[in-house]
PDB file of N, CA and C and ligand atoms in Angstrom:
ATOM      1  N   MET A   1      86.376  46.675  96.272  1.00  0.00           N
ATOM      2  CA  MET A   1      86.565  47.191  94.907  1.00  0.00           C
ATOM      3  C   MET A   1      86.304  48.690  94.895  1.00  0.00           C
ATOM      4  N   GLY A   2      87.315  49.464  94.598  1.00  0.00           N
ATOM      5  CA  GLY A   2      87.145  50.911  94.564  1.00  0.00           C
ATOM      6  C   GLY A   2      87.296  51.427  93.149  1.00  0.00           C
ATOM      7  N   GLU A   3      86.394  52.279  92.713  1.00  0.00           N
ATOM      8  CA  GLU A   3      86.465  52.793  91.350  1.00  0.00           C
ATOM      9  C   GLU A   3      87.676  53.702  91.157  1.00  0.00           C
ATOM     10  N   ASP A   4      88.161  54.254  92.262  1.00  0.00           N
ATOM     11  CA  ASP A   4      89.323  55.119  92.136  1.00  0.00           C
ATOM     12  C   ASP A   4      90.621  54.349  92.353  1.00  0.00           C
ATOM     13  N   CYS A   5      90.526  53.040  92.481  1.00  0.00           N
ATOM     14  CA  CYS A   5      91.737  52.231  92.639  1.00  0.00           C
ATOM     15  C   CYS A   5      92.266  51.847  91.259  1.00  0.00           C
ATOM     16  N   LEU A   6      93.494  52.237  90.998  1.00  0.00           N
ATOM     17  CA  LEU A   6      94.124  51.991  89.708  1.00  0.00           C
ATOM     18  C   LEU A   6      94.211  50.496  89.394  1.00  0.00           C
ATOM     19  N   LEU A   7      94.456  49.694  90.434  1.00  0.00           N
ATOM     20  CA  LEU A   7      94.640  48.260  90.210  1.00  0.00           C
ATOM     21  C   LEU A   7      93.309  47.552  89.993  1.00  0.00           C
ATOM     22  N   CYS A   8      92.237  48.027  90.639  1.00  0.00           N
ATOM     23  CA  CYS A   8      90.918  47.464  90.363  1.00  0.00           C
ATOM     24  C   CYS A   8      90.476  47.770  88.935  1.00  0.00           C
ATOM     25  N   ARG A   9      90.839  48.936  88.451  1.00  0.00           N
ATOM     26  CA  ARG A   9      90.417  49.313  87.092  1.00  0.00           C
ATOM     27  C   ARG A   9      91.113  48.455  86.044  1.00  0.00           C
ATOM     28  N   ALA A  10      92.331  48.014  86.340  1.00  0.00           N
ATOM     29  CA  ALA A  10      93.061  47.088  85.456  1.00  0.00           C
ATOM     30  C   ALA A  10      93.067  47.541  84.001  1.00  0.00           C
ATOM     31  N   GLU A  11      93.390  48.802  83.811  1.00  0.00           N
ATOM     32  CA  GLU A  11      93.453  49.314  82.436  1.00  0.00           C
ATOM     33  C   GLU A  11      94.702  48.776  81.740  1.00  0.00           C
ATOM     34  N   ARG A  12      94.550  48.451  80.499  1.00  0.00           N
ATOM     35  CA  ARG A  12      95.667  47.856  79.752  1.00  0.00           C
ATOM     36  C   ARG A  12      96.491  48.951  79.095  1.00  0.00           C
ATOM     37  N   VAL A  13      97.243  49.638  79.928  1.00  0.00           N
ATOM     38  CA  VAL A  13      98.052  50.756  79.427  1.00  0.00           C
ATOM     39  C   VAL A  13      99.490  50.329  79.120  1.00  0.00           C
ATOM     40  N   THR A  14      99.859  49.103  79.524  1.00  0.00           N
ATOM     41  CA  THR A  14     101.187  48.561  79.215  1.00  0.00           C
ATOM     42  C   THR A  14     100.996  47.138  78.697  1.00  0.00           C
ATOM     43  N   ASP A  15     102.111  46.465  78.370  1.00  0.00           N
ATOM     44  CA  ASP A  15     102.036  45.083  77.906  1.00  0.00           C
ATOM     45  C   ASP A  15     101.541  44.165  79.015  1.00  0.00           C
ATOM     46  N   TRP A  16     100.591  43.300  78.668  1.00  0.00           N
ATOM     47  CA  TRP A  16     100.135  42.259  79.585  1.00  0.00           C
ATOM     48  C   TRP A  16     100.800  40.954  79.190  1.00  0.00           C
ATOM     49  N   HIS A  17     101.307  40.225  80.202  1.00  0.00           N
ATOM     50  CA  HIS A  17     102.035  38.994  79.931  1.00  0.00           C
ATOM     51  C   HIS A  17     101.233  37.750  80.272  1.00  0.00           C
ATOM     52  N   PHE A  18     100.298  37.879  81.190  1.00  0.00           N
ATOM     53  CA  PHE A  18      99.569  36.715  81.686  1.00  0.00           C
ATOM     54  C   PHE A  18      98.299  37.201  82.363  1.00  0.00           C
ATOM     55  N   GLU A  19      97.225  36.403  82.260  1.00  0.00           N
ATOM     56  CA  GLU A  19      96.066  36.678  83.097  1.00  0.00           C
ATOM     57  C   GLU A  19      95.259  35.410  83.284  1.00  0.00           C
ATOM     58  N   ASP A  20      94.634  35.272  84.431  1.00  0.00           N
ATOM     59  CA  ASP A  20      93.669  34.214  84.668  1.00  0.00           C
ATOM     60  C   ASP A  20      92.597  34.782  85.591  1.00  0.00           C
ATOM     61  N   GLU A  21      91.793  33.911  86.185  1.00  0.00           N
ATOM     62  CA  GLU A  21      90.685  34.416  86.998  1.00  0.00           C
ATOM     63  C   GLU A  21      91.149  35.013  88.328  1.00  0.00           C
ATOM     64  N   GLU A  22      92.404  34.695  88.726  1.00  0.00           N
ATOM     65  CA  GLU A  22      92.934  35.152  90.010  1.00  0.00           C
ATOM     66  C   GLU A  22      93.708  36.467  89.920  1.00  0.00           C
ATOM     67  N   CYS A  23      94.422  36.629  88.849  1.00  0.00           N
ATOM     68  CA  CYS A  23      95.394  37.726  88.803  1.00  0.00           C
ATOM     69  C   CYS A  23      95.753  38.069  87.367  1.00  0.00           C
ATOM     70  N   TRP A  24      96.529  39.131  87.234  1.00  0.00           N
ATOM     71  CA  TRP A  24      97.125  39.461  85.943  1.00  0.00           C
ATOM     72  C   TRP A  24      98.547  39.939  86.167  1.00  0.00           C
ATOM     73  N   VAL A  25      99.375  39.735  85.142  1.00  0.00           N
ATOM     74  CA  VAL A  25     100.772  40.166  85.194  1.00  0.00           C
ATOM     75  C   VAL A  25     101.006  41.098  84.008  1.00  0.00           C
ATOM     76  N   ALA A  26     101.427  42.311  84.316  1.00  0.00           N
ATOM     77  CA  ALA A  26     101.673  43.307  83.273  1.00  0.00           C
ATOM     78  C   ALA A  26     102.875  44.142  83.673  1.00  0.00           C
ATOM     79  N   ASP A  27     103.421  44.880  82.722  1.00  0.00           N
ATOM     80  CA  ASP A  27     104.489  45.813  83.070  1.00  0.00           C
ATOM     81  C   ASP A  27     103.905  46.965  83.887  1.00  0.00           C
ATOM     82  N   CYS A  28     104.589  47.306  84.986  1.00  0.00           N
ATOM     83  CA  CYS A  28     104.183  48.455  85.791  1.00  0.00           C
ATOM     84  C   CYS A  28     104.359  49.728  84.965  1.00  0.00           C
ATOM     85  N   LEU A  29     103.390  50.602  85.057  1.00  0.00           N
ATOM     86  CA  LEU A  29     103.419  51.843  84.283  1.00  0.00           C
ATOM     87  C   LEU A  29     104.637  52.698  84.641  1.00  0.00           C
ATOM     88  N   VAL A  30     105.031  52.685  85.896  1.00  0.00           N
ATOM     89  CA  VAL A  30     106.128  53.526  86.364  1.00  0.00           C
ATOM     90  C   VAL A  30     107.478  52.817  86.192  1.00  0.00           C
ATOM     91  N   CYS A  31     107.559  51.594  86.727  1.00  0.00           N
ATOM     92  CA  CYS A  31     108.846  50.885  86.787  1.00  0.00           C
ATOM     93  C   CYS A  31     109.167  50.146  85.501  1.00  0.00           C
ATOM     94  N   ARG A  32     108.120  49.779  84.748  1.00  0.00           N
ATOM     95  CA  ARG A  32     108.266  48.976  83.527  1.00  0.00           C
ATOM     96  C   ARG A  32     108.729  47.559  83.813  1.00  0.00           C
ATOM     97  N   THR A  33     108.751  47.164  85.070  1.00  0.00           N
ATOM     98  CA  THR A  33     109.066  45.784  85.404  1.00  0.00           C
ATOM     99  C   THR A  33     107.764  44.992  85.469  1.00  0.00           C
ATOM    100  N   PRO A  34     107.839  43.657  85.340  1.00  0.00           N
ATOM    101  CA  PRO A  34     106.623  42.850  85.481  1.00  0.00           C
ATOM    102  C   PRO A  34     106.042  42.983  86.888  1.00  0.00           C
ATOM    103  N   MET A  35     104.729  43.039  86.963  1.00  0.00           N
ATOM    104  CA  MET A  35     104.026  43.234  88.230  1.00  0.00           C
ATOM    105  C   MET A  35     102.804  42.329  88.214  1.00  0.00           C
ATOM    106  N   VAL A  36     102.614  41.572  89.292  1.00  0.00           N
ATOM    107  CA  VAL A  36     101.420  40.737  89.412  1.00  0.00           C
ATOM    108  C   VAL A  36     100.408  41.463  90.292  1.00  0.00           C
ATOM    109  N   VAL A  37      99.158  41.439  89.875  1.00  0.00           N
ATOM    110  CA  VAL A  37      98.086  42.110  90.607  1.00  0.00           C
ATOM    111  C   VAL A  37      96.970  41.104  90.869  1.00  0.00           C
ATOM    112  N   TRP A  38      96.614  40.943  92.136  1.00  0.00           N
ATOM    113  CA  TRP A  38      95.465  40.115  92.500  1.00  0.00           C
ATOM    114  C   TRP A  38      94.197  40.805  92.023  1.00  0.00           C
ATOM    115  N   ARG A  39      93.239  40.065  91.517  1.00  0.00           N
ATOM    116  CA  ARG A  39      92.026  40.698  91.007  1.00  0.00           C
ATOM    117  C   ARG A  39      91.129  41.218  92.128  1.00  0.00           C
ATOM    118  N   THR A  40      91.362  40.724  93.349  1.00  0.00           N
ATOM    119  CA  THR A  40      90.555  41.145  94.492  1.00  0.00           C
ATOM    120  C   THR A  40      91.204  42.339  95.176  1.00  0.00           C
ATOM    121  N   HIS A  41      90.396  43.332  95.525  1.00  0.00           N
ATOM    122  CA  HIS A  41      90.931  44.462  96.279  1.00  0.00           C
ATOM    123  C   HIS A  41      91.105  44.046  97.732  1.00  0.00           C
ATOM    124  N   GLY A  42      92.365  43.882  98.161  1.00  0.00           N
ATOM    125  CA  GLY A  42      92.632  43.454  99.521  1.00  0.00           C
ATOM    126  C   GLY A  42      93.948  42.718  99.550  1.00  0.00           C
ATOM    127  N   LEU A  43      94.153  41.935 100.622  1.00  0.00           N
ATOM    128  CA  LEU A  43      95.410  41.222 100.808  1.00  0.00           C
ATOM    129  C   LEU A  43      95.136  39.727 100.962  1.00  0.00           C
ATOM    130  N   PRO A  44      95.823  38.876 100.188  1.00  0.00           N
ATOM    131  CA  PRO A  44      95.597  37.431 100.240  1.00  0.00           C
ATOM    132  C   PRO A  44      96.280  36.786 101.447  1.00  0.00           C
ATOM    133  N   ASP A  45      95.851  35.560 101.785  1.00  0.00           N
ATOM    134  CA  ASP A  45      96.576  34.807 102.817  1.00  0.00           C
ATOM    135  C   ASP A  45      97.894  34.295 102.210  1.00  0.00           C
ATOM    136  N   PRO A  46      98.809  33.836 103.070  1.00  0.00           N
ATOM    137  CA  PRO A  46     100.150  33.470 102.582  1.00  0.00           C
ATOM    138  C   PRO A  46     100.145  32.390 101.501  1.00  0.00           C
ATOM    139  N   ARG A  47      99.212  31.445 101.595  1.00  0.00           N
ATOM    140  CA  ARG A  47      99.177  30.358 100.619  1.00  0.00           C
ATOM    141  C   ARG A  47      98.804  30.903  99.240  1.00  0.00           C
ATOM    142  N   ARG A  48      97.789  31.744  99.194  1.00  0.00           N
ATOM    143  CA  ARG A  48      97.384  32.319  97.922  1.00  0.00           C
ATOM    144  C   ARG A  48      98.467  33.276  97.390  1.00  0.00           C
ATOM    145  N   GLU A  49      99.077  33.991  98.309  1.00  0.00           N
ATOM    146  CA  GLU A  49     100.144  34.900  97.896  1.00  0.00           C
ATOM    147  C   GLU A  49     101.263  34.128  97.179  1.00  0.00           C
ATOM    148  N   ALA A  50     101.623  32.959  97.703  1.00  0.00           N
ATOM    149  CA  ALA A  50     102.667  32.144  97.082  1.00  0.00           C
ATOM    150  C   ALA A  50     102.249  31.713  95.673  1.00  0.00           C
ATOM    151  N   GLN A  51     100.968  31.381  95.500  1.00  0.00           N
ATOM    152  CA  GLN A  51     100.485  30.986  94.173  1.00  0.00           C
ATOM    153  C   GLN A  51     100.561  32.150  93.191  1.00  0.00           C
ATOM    154  N   LEU A  52     100.205  33.326  93.671  1.00  0.00           N
ATOM    155  CA  LEU A  52     100.232  34.507  92.806  1.00  0.00           C
ATOM    156  C   LEU A  52     101.673  34.838  92.417  1.00  0.00           C
ATOM    157  N   LEU A  53     102.578  34.702  93.382  1.00  0.00           N
ATOM    158  CA  LEU A  53     103.985  35.015  93.104  1.00  0.00           C
ATOM    159  C   LEU A  53     104.587  34.043  92.092  1.00  0.00           C
ATOM    160  N   ALA A  54     104.089  32.798  92.086  1.00  0.00           N
ATOM    161  CA  ALA A  54     104.590  31.820  91.121  1.00  0.00           C
ATOM    162  C   ALA A  54     104.300  32.287  89.694  1.00  0.00           C
ATOM    163  N   ARG A  55     103.141  32.936  89.498  1.00  0.00           N
ATOM    164  CA  ARG A  55     102.813  33.463  88.166  1.00  0.00           C
ATOM    165  C   ARG A  55     103.791  34.573  87.777  1.00  0.00           C
ATOM    166  N   LEU A  56     104.084  35.438  88.743  1.00  0.00           N
ATOM    167  CA  LEU A  56     105.014  36.533  88.472  1.00  0.00           C
ATOM    168  C   LEU A  56     106.408  35.999  88.155  1.00  0.00           C
ATOM    169  N   GLU A  57     106.822  34.981  88.908  1.00  0.00           N
ATOM    170  CA  GLU A  57     108.179  34.460  88.738  1.00  0.00           C
ATOM    171  C   GLU A  57     108.385  33.854  87.354  1.00  0.00           C
ATOM    172  N   ARG A  58     107.330  33.267  86.810  1.00  0.00           N
ATOM    173  CA  ARG A  58     107.434  32.705  85.462  1.00  0.00           C
ATOM    174  C   ARG A  58     107.737  33.808  84.439  1.00  0.00           C
ATOM    175  N   VAL A  59     107.020  34.904  84.565  1.00  0.00           N
ATOM    176  CA  VAL A  59     107.235  36.025  83.646  1.00  0.00           C
ATOM    177  C   VAL A  59     108.604  36.654  83.883  1.00  0.00           C
ATOM    178  N   ALA A  60     108.977  36.790  85.154  1.00  0.00           N
ATOM    179  CA  ALA A  60     110.247  37.432  85.500  1.00  0.00           C
ATOM    180  C   ALA A  60     111.438  36.617  84.993  1.00  0.00           C
ATOM    181  N   ALA A  61     111.350  35.292  85.125  1.00  0.00           N
ATOM    182  CA  ALA A  61     112.448  34.440  84.662  1.00  0.00           C
ATOM    183  C   ALA A  61     112.599  34.531  83.151  1.00  0.00           C
ATOM    184  N   ALA A  62     111.489  34.647  82.449  1.00  0.00           N
ATOM    185  CA  ALA A  62     111.562  34.784  80.990  1.00  0.00           C
ATOM    186  C   ALA A  62     112.181  36.119  80.602  1.00  0.00           C
ATOM    187  N   ARG A  63     111.926  37.162  81.380  1.00  0.00           N
ATOM    188  CA  ARG A  63     112.439  38.502  81.069  1.00  0.00           C
ATOM    189  C   ARG A  63     113.897  38.654  81.482  1.00  0.00           C
ATOM    190  N   TYR A  64     114.199  38.266  82.741  1.00  0.00           N
ATOM    191  CA  TYR A  64     115.507  38.590  83.320  1.00  0.00           C
ATOM    192  C   TYR A  64     116.409  37.372  83.521  1.00  0.00           C
ATOM    193  N   GLY A  65     115.883  36.165  83.321  1.00  0.00           N
ATOM    194  CA  GLY A  65     116.644  34.949  83.593  1.00  0.00           C
ATOM    195  C   GLY A  65     116.309  34.419  84.980  1.00  0.00           C
ATOM    196  N   GLU A  66     116.560  33.122  85.189  1.00  0.00           N
ATOM    197  CA  GLU A  66     116.160  32.455  86.435  1.00  0.00           C
ATOM    198  C   GLU A  66     116.709  33.139  87.678  1.00  0.00           C
ATOM    199  N   GLU A  67     117.952  33.611  87.604  1.00  0.00           N
ATOM    200  CA  GLU A  67     118.585  34.242  88.765  1.00  0.00           C
ATOM    201  C   GLU A  67     118.672  35.755  88.591  1.00  0.00           C
ATOM    202  N   GLY A  68     117.988  36.272  87.618  1.00  0.00           N
ATOM    203  CA  GLY A  68     118.220  37.658  87.226  1.00  0.00           C
ATOM    204  C   GLY A  68     117.231  38.672  87.772  1.00  0.00           C
ATOM    205  N   TYR A  69     116.470  38.283  88.798  1.00  0.00           N
ATOM    206  CA  TYR A  69     115.450  39.201  89.305  1.00  0.00           C
ATOM    207  C   TYR A  69     115.277  39.018  90.803  1.00  0.00           C
ATOM    208  N   TRP A  70     114.604  39.978  91.435  1.00  0.00           N
ATOM    209  CA  TRP A  70     114.199  39.821  92.826  1.00  0.00           C
ATOM    210  C   TRP A  70     112.752  40.281  92.958  1.00  0.00           C
ATOM    211  N   ILE A  71     112.068  39.678  93.940  1.00  0.00           N
ATOM    212  CA  ILE A  71     110.653  39.979  94.151  1.00  0.00           C
ATOM    213  C   ILE A  71     110.524  41.101  95.188  1.00  0.00           C
ATOM    214  N   ASP A  72     109.837  42.136  94.827  1.00  0.00           N
ATOM    215  CA  ASP A  72     109.617  43.283  95.703  1.00  0.00           C
ATOM    216  C   ASP A  72     108.155  43.288  96.155  1.00  0.00           C
ATOM    217  N   LEU A  73     107.951  42.933  97.425  1.00  0.00           N
ATOM    218  CA  LEU A  73     106.585  42.824  97.959  1.00  0.00           C
ATOM    219  C   LEU A  73     106.077  44.134  98.540  1.00  0.00           C
ATOM    220  N   GLU A  74     106.919  45.148  98.581  1.00  0.00           N
ATOM    221  CA  GLU A  74     106.485  46.407  99.185  1.00  0.00           C
ATOM    222  C   GLU A  74     105.521  47.148  98.259  1.00  0.00           C
ATOM    223  N   ARG A  75     104.368  47.527  98.831  1.00  0.00           N
ATOM    224  CA  ARG A  75     103.358  48.230  98.038  1.00  0.00           C
ATOM    225  C   ARG A  75     103.434  49.711  98.381  1.00  0.00           C
ATOM    226  N   ARG A  76     104.073  50.448  97.542  1.00  0.00           N
ATOM    227  CA  ARG A  76     104.366  51.838  97.880  1.00  0.00           C
ATOM    228  C   ARG A  76     103.208  52.769  97.566  1.00  0.00           C
ATOM    229  N   ARG A  77     102.653  52.654  96.394  1.00  0.00           N
ATOM    230  CA  ARG A  77     101.652  53.631  95.955  1.00  0.00           C
ATOM    231  C   ARG A  77     100.242  53.212  96.323  1.00  0.00           C
ATOM    232  N   ILE A  78      99.987  51.899  96.294  1.00  0.00           N
ATOM    233  CA  ILE A  78      98.633  51.396  96.564  1.00  0.00           C
ATOM    234  C   ILE A  78      98.746  50.279  97.593  1.00  0.00           C
ATOM    235  N   PRO A  79      98.861  50.627  98.886  1.00  0.00           N
ATOM    236  CA  PRO A  79      99.163  49.619  99.909  1.00  0.00           C
ATOM    237  C   PRO A  79      98.026  48.637 100.187  1.00  0.00           C
ATOM    238  N   ASP A  80      96.782  48.988  99.909  1.00  0.00           N
ATOM    239  CA  ASP A  80      95.667  48.129 100.316  1.00  0.00           C
ATOM    240  C   ASP A  80      95.156  47.203  99.210  1.00  0.00           C
ATOM    241  N   HIS A  81      95.797  47.213  98.058  1.00  0.00           N
ATOM    242  CA  HIS A  81      95.448  46.264  96.994  1.00  0.00           C
ATOM    243  C   HIS A  81      96.721  45.497  96.642  1.00  0.00           C
ATOM    244  N   TRP A  82      96.674  44.163  96.893  1.00  0.00           N
ATOM    245  CA  TRP A  82      97.891  43.364  96.790  1.00  0.00           C
ATOM    246  C   TRP A  82      98.450  43.353  95.367  1.00  0.00           C
ATOM    247  N   HIS A  83      99.736  43.603  95.270  1.00  0.00           N
ATOM    248  CA  HIS A  83     100.475  43.461  94.027  1.00  0.00           C
ATOM    249  C   HIS A  83     101.950  43.313  94.381  1.00  0.00           C
ATOM    250  N   ALA A  84     102.744  42.821  93.470  1.00  0.00           N
ATOM    251  CA  ALA A  84     104.172  42.642  93.711  1.00  0.00           C
ATOM    252  C   ALA A  84     104.926  42.853  92.406  1.00  0.00           C
ATOM    253  N   HIS A  85     106.126  43.406  92.534  1.00  0.00           N
ATOM    254  CA  HIS A  85     106.980  43.652  91.378  1.00  0.00           C
ATOM    255  C   HIS A  85     108.090  42.602  91.313  1.00  0.00           C
ATOM    256  N   ALA A  86     108.509  42.241  90.116  1.00  0.00           N
ATOM    257  CA  ALA A  86     109.776  41.529  89.914  1.00  0.00           C
ATOM    258  C   ALA A  86     110.734  42.531  89.302  1.00  0.00           C
ATOM    259  N   ARG A  87     111.867  42.742  89.993  1.00  0.00           N
ATOM    260  CA  ARG A  87     112.797  43.784  89.546  1.00  0.00           C
ATOM    261  C   ARG A  87     114.118  43.146  89.106  1.00  0.00           C
ATOM    262  N   PRO A  88     114.818  43.769  88.164  1.00  0.00           N
ATOM    263  CA  PRO A  88     116.081  43.189  87.704  1.00  0.00           C
ATOM    264  C   PRO A  88     117.102  43.137  88.838  1.00  0.00           C
ATOM    265  N   ALA A  89     117.900  42.070  88.883  1.00  0.00           N
ATOM    266  CA  ALA A  89     118.888  41.888  89.948  1.00  0.00           C
ATOM    267  C   ALA A  89     119.760  43.122  90.070  1.00  0.00           C
ATOM    268  N   GLY A  90     119.898  43.622  91.293  1.00  0.00           N
ATOM    269  CA  GLY A  90     120.744  44.784  91.531  1.00  0.00           C
ATOM    270  C   GLY A  90     120.122  46.099  91.106  1.00  0.00           C
ATOM    271  N   GLY A  91     118.856  46.071  90.667  1.00  0.00           N
ATOM    272  CA  GLY A  91     118.228  47.298  90.189  1.00  0.00           C
ATOM    273  C   GLY A  91     116.813  47.449  90.706  1.00  0.00           C
ATOM    274  N   PHE A  92     116.189  48.510  90.291  1.00  0.00           N
ATOM    275  CA  PHE A  92     114.827  48.817  90.743  1.00  0.00           C
ATOM    276  C   PHE A  92     113.895  48.958  89.545  1.00  0.00           C
ATOM    277  N   PHE A  93     114.283  49.779  88.573  1.00  0.00           N
ATOM    278  CA  PHE A  93     113.465  49.982  87.379  1.00  0.00           C
ATOM    279  C   PHE A  93     113.971  49.124  86.226  1.00  0.00           C
ATOM    280  N   ASP A  94     113.071  48.778  85.326  1.00  0.00           N
ATOM    281  CA  ASP A  94     113.497  48.117  84.097  1.00  0.00           C
ATOM    282  C   ASP A  94     114.238  49.142  83.231  1.00  0.00           C
ATOM    283  N   PRO A  95     115.226  48.696  82.447  1.00  0.00           N
ATOM    284  CA  PRO A  95     115.912  49.634  81.552  1.00  0.00           C
ATOM    285  C   PRO A  95     114.958  50.405  80.636  1.00  0.00           C
ATOM    286  N   ALA A  96     113.752  49.878  80.394  1.00  0.00           N
ATOM    287  CA  ALA A  96     112.789  50.569  79.537  1.00  0.00           C
ATOM    288  C   ALA A  96     112.145  51.766  80.236  1.00  0.00           C
ATOM    289  N   SER A  97     112.256  51.842  81.565  1.00  0.00           N
ATOM    290  CA  SER A  97     111.643  52.958  82.295  1.00  0.00           C
ATOM    291  C   SER A  97     112.477  54.216  82.134  1.00  0.00           C
ATOM    292  N   GLU A  98     111.801  55.340  82.028  1.00  0.00           N
ATOM    293  CA  GLU A  98     112.574  56.585  81.913  1.00  0.00           C
ATOM    294  C   GLU A  98     113.220  56.965  83.242  1.00  0.00           C
ATOM    295  N   LEU A  99     112.840  56.284  84.330  1.00  0.00           N
ATOM    296  CA  LEU A  99     113.452  56.529  85.628  1.00  0.00           C
ATOM    297  C   LEU A  99     114.694  55.666  85.866  1.00  0.00           C
ATOM    298  N   HIS A 100     114.943  54.718  84.948  1.00  0.00           N
ATOM    299  CA  HIS A 100     116.068  53.800  85.098  1.00  0.00           C
ATOM    300  C   HIS A 100     117.378  54.581  85.210  1.00  0.00           C
ATOM    301  N   GLY A 101     118.170  54.265  86.243  1.00  0.00           N
ATOM    302  CA  GLY A 101     119.474  54.897  86.386  1.00  0.00           C
ATOM    303  C   GLY A 101     119.425  56.240  87.101  1.00  0.00           C
ATOM    304  N   ARG A 102     118.216  56.781  87.299  1.00  0.00           N
ATOM    305  CA  ARG A 102     118.117  58.079  87.943  1.00  0.00           C
ATOM    306  C   ARG A 102     117.848  57.962  89.428  1.00  0.00           C
ATOM    307  N   TRP A 103     117.369  56.795  89.861  1.00  0.00           N
ATOM    308  CA  TRP A 103     116.890  56.675  91.221  1.00  0.00           C
ATOM    309  C   TRP A 103     117.075  55.240  91.685  1.00  0.00           C
ATOM    310  N   GLY A 104     117.377  55.001  92.936  1.00  0.00           N
ATOM    311  CA  GLY A 104     117.407  53.657  93.501  1.00  0.00           C
ATOM    312  C   GLY A 104     118.683  52.904  93.125  1.00  0.00           C
TER     313      GLY A 104
HETATM  314 ZN1   ZN B 201      91.847  47.866  94.172  1.00  0.00          ZN
HETATM  315 ZN1   ZN B 202     106.077  49.936  89.740  1.00  0.00          ZN
END
């Protein structure tokens, strides 16, 4: 747990869609797509990772439709704290992001 880790701080600066004792799902501040964040600073084993992704997929399907999203496991900004994005099919940012259409 690092005080300078943005994901450990878990500030509610965007809409939160789901939370439990394991994780939370909120819109990413940059991408505006749903993002699941493990509450533990570190990387889960594959079994736990699958459980966490199931939470994200529920939110993503409600936002983009069952076939309307893809899971992005790459951690670009904070590589040592597990999180994953659900991105709209064929895209990177949510249309609500000011970066939408400018990049990727
Ligand atoms: Zn962290
Ligand atoms: Zn993001």
